Amino acid sequence: MGKFTKEMVNDYANKLLIGLTEKENKLVLDEFEEIDQAISLINEIPNISDVEIMTHALDNFNYVLREDIIEESISIEDFLKNCDNNNGEEPIVPKVVG
């Protein structure tokens, strides 16, 4: 067996609030095993630790950041006029997470 166990997968799934069935747990374990095997193959490459880490797909990539432009915001009252449901200070939106 690899580095990952059924209990580890269930623990992580519970922490992420996604609960897994036995079949889903097995699928995740199989994926982790494939990833572990791929990493093992990479680690077998001679002198892999001497390879410089790639930070971007393009060798000559330069970050170009735009200047921040400060703009006036609308008032809360005007903002809330566009909201169907609000509590006087902020919009009320439907809950989307269990």
mmCIF file with all atom_site columns, C-alpha atoms in Angstrom, residues 6-44:
data_model
loop_
_atom_site.group_PDB
_atom_site.id
_atom_site.type_symbol
_atom_site.label_atom_id
_atom_site.label_alt_id
_atom_site.label_comp_id
_atom_site.label_asym_id
_atom_site.label_entity_id
_atom_site.label_seq_id
_atom_site.pdbx_PDB_ins_code
_atom_site.Cartn_x
_atom_site.Cartn_y
_atom_site.Cartn_z
_atom_site.occupancy
_atom_site.B_iso_or_equiv
_atom_site.pdbx_formal_charge
_atom_site.auth_seq_id
_atom_site.auth_comp_id
_atom_site.auth_asym_id
_atom_site.auth_atom_id
_atom_site.pdbx_PDB_model_num
ATOM 1  C CA . LYS A 1 6  ? -8.624  4.951  3.577   1.00 0.00 ? 6  LYS A CA 1
ATOM 2  C CA . GLU A 1 7  ? -8.751  6.636  6.989   1.00 0.00 ? 7  GLU A CA 1
ATOM 3  C CA . MET A 1 8  ? -6.646  9.576  5.757   1.00 0.00 ? 8  MET A CA 1
ATOM 4  C CA . VAL A 1 9  ? -8.935  10.112 2.763   1.00 0.00 ? 9  VAL A CA 1
ATOM 5  C CA . ASN A 1 10 ? -12.041 9.965  4.959   1.00 0.00 ? 10 ASN A CA 1
ATOM 6  C CA . ASP A 1 11 ? -10.479 12.399 7.441   1.00 0.00 ? 11 ASP A CA 1
ATOM 7  C CA . TYR A 1 12 ? -9.639  14.924 4.706   1.00 0.00 ? 12 TYR A CA 1
ATOM 8  C CA . ALA A 1 13 ? -13.083 14.497 3.116   1.00 0.00 ? 13 ALA A CA 1
ATOM 9  C CA . ASN A 1 14 ? -14.754 15.168 6.470   1.00 0.00 ? 14 ASN A CA 1
ATOM 10 C CA . LYS A 1 15 ? -12.601 18.252 7.038   1.00 0.00 ? 15 LYS A CA 1
ATOM 11 C CA . LEU A 1 16 ? -13.663 19.509 3.598   1.00 0.00 ? 16 LEU A CA 1
ATOM 12 C CA . LEU A 1 17 ? -17.300 18.645 4.396   1.00 0.00 ? 17 LEU A CA 1
ATOM 13 C CA . ILE A 1 18 ? -17.621 16.478 1.285   1.00 0.00 ? 18 ILE A CA 1
ATOM 14 C CA . GLY A 1 19 ? -18.141 12.999 2.821   1.00 0.00 ? 19 GLY A CA 1
ATOM 15 C CA . LEU A 1 20 ? -17.233 10.118 0.512   1.00 0.00 ? 20 LEU A CA 1
ATOM 16 C CA . THR A 1 21 ? -18.886 6.794  -0.166  1.00 0.00 ? 21 THR A CA 1
ATOM 17 C CA . GLU A 1 22 ? -16.750 3.641  -0.081  1.00 0.00 ? 22 GLU A CA 1
ATOM 18 C CA . LYS A 1 23 ? -16.604 3.668  -3.892  1.00 0.00 ? 23 LYS A CA 1
ATOM 19 C CA . GLU A 1 24 ? -15.535 7.336  -3.991  1.00 0.00 ? 24 GLU A CA 1
ATOM 20 C CA . ASN A 1 25 ? -12.916 6.685  -1.311  1.00 0.00 ? 25 ASN A CA 1
ATOM 21 C CA . LYS A 1 26 ? -11.473 3.855  -3.430  1.00 0.00 ? 26 LYS A CA 1
ATOM 22 C CA . LEU A 1 27 ? -11.397 6.144  -6.502  1.00 0.00 ? 27 LEU A CA 1
ATOM 23 C CA . VAL A 1 28 ? -9.492  8.806  -4.549  1.00 0.00 ? 28 VAL A CA 1
ATOM 24 C CA . LEU A 1 29 ? -7.045  6.228  -3.190  1.00 0.00 ? 29 LEU A CA 1
ATOM 25 C CA . ASP A 1 30 ? -6.454  4.902  -6.716  1.00 0.00 ? 30 ASP A CA 1
ATOM 26 C CA . GLU A 1 31 ? -5.787  8.449  -7.978  1.00 0.00 ? 31 GLU A CA 1
ATOM 27 C CA . PHE A 1 32 ? -3.377  9.125  -5.111  1.00 0.00 ? 32 PHE A CA 1
ATOM 28 C CA . GLU A 1 33 ? -1.569  5.881  -5.923  1.00 0.00 ? 33 GLU A CA 1
ATOM 29 C CA . GLU A 1 34 ? -1.166  6.924  -9.575  1.00 0.00 ? 34 GLU A CA 1
ATOM 30 C CA . ILE A 1 35 ? 0.123   10.346 -8.524  1.00 0.00 ? 35 ILE A CA 1
ATOM 31 C CA . ASP A 1 36 ? 2.548   8.710  -6.097  1.00 0.00 ? 36 ASP A CA 1
ATOM 32 C CA . GLN A 1 37 ? 3.840   6.406  -8.850  1.00 0.00 ? 37 GLN A CA 1
ATOM 33 C CA . ALA A 1 38 ? 4.307   9.353  -11.230 1.00 0.00 ? 38 ALA A CA 1
ATOM 34 C CA . ILE A 1 39 ? 6.248   11.275 -8.589  1.00 0.00 ? 39 ILE A CA 1
ATOM 35 C CA . SER A 1 40 ? 8.415   8.215  -7.972  1.00 0.00 ? 40 SER A CA 1
ATOM 36 C CA . LEU A 1 41 ? 9.260   8.104  -11.684 1.00 0.00 ? 41 LEU A CA 1
ATOM 37 C CA . ILE A 1 42 ? 10.199  11.778 -11.654 1.00 0.00 ? 42 ILE A CA 1
ATOM 38 C CA . ASN A 1 43 ? 12.401  11.249 -8.594  1.00 0.00 ? 43 ASN A CA 1
ATOM 39 C CA . GLU A 1 44 ? 14.332  8.544  -10.483 1.00 0.00 ? 44 GLU A CA 1
#
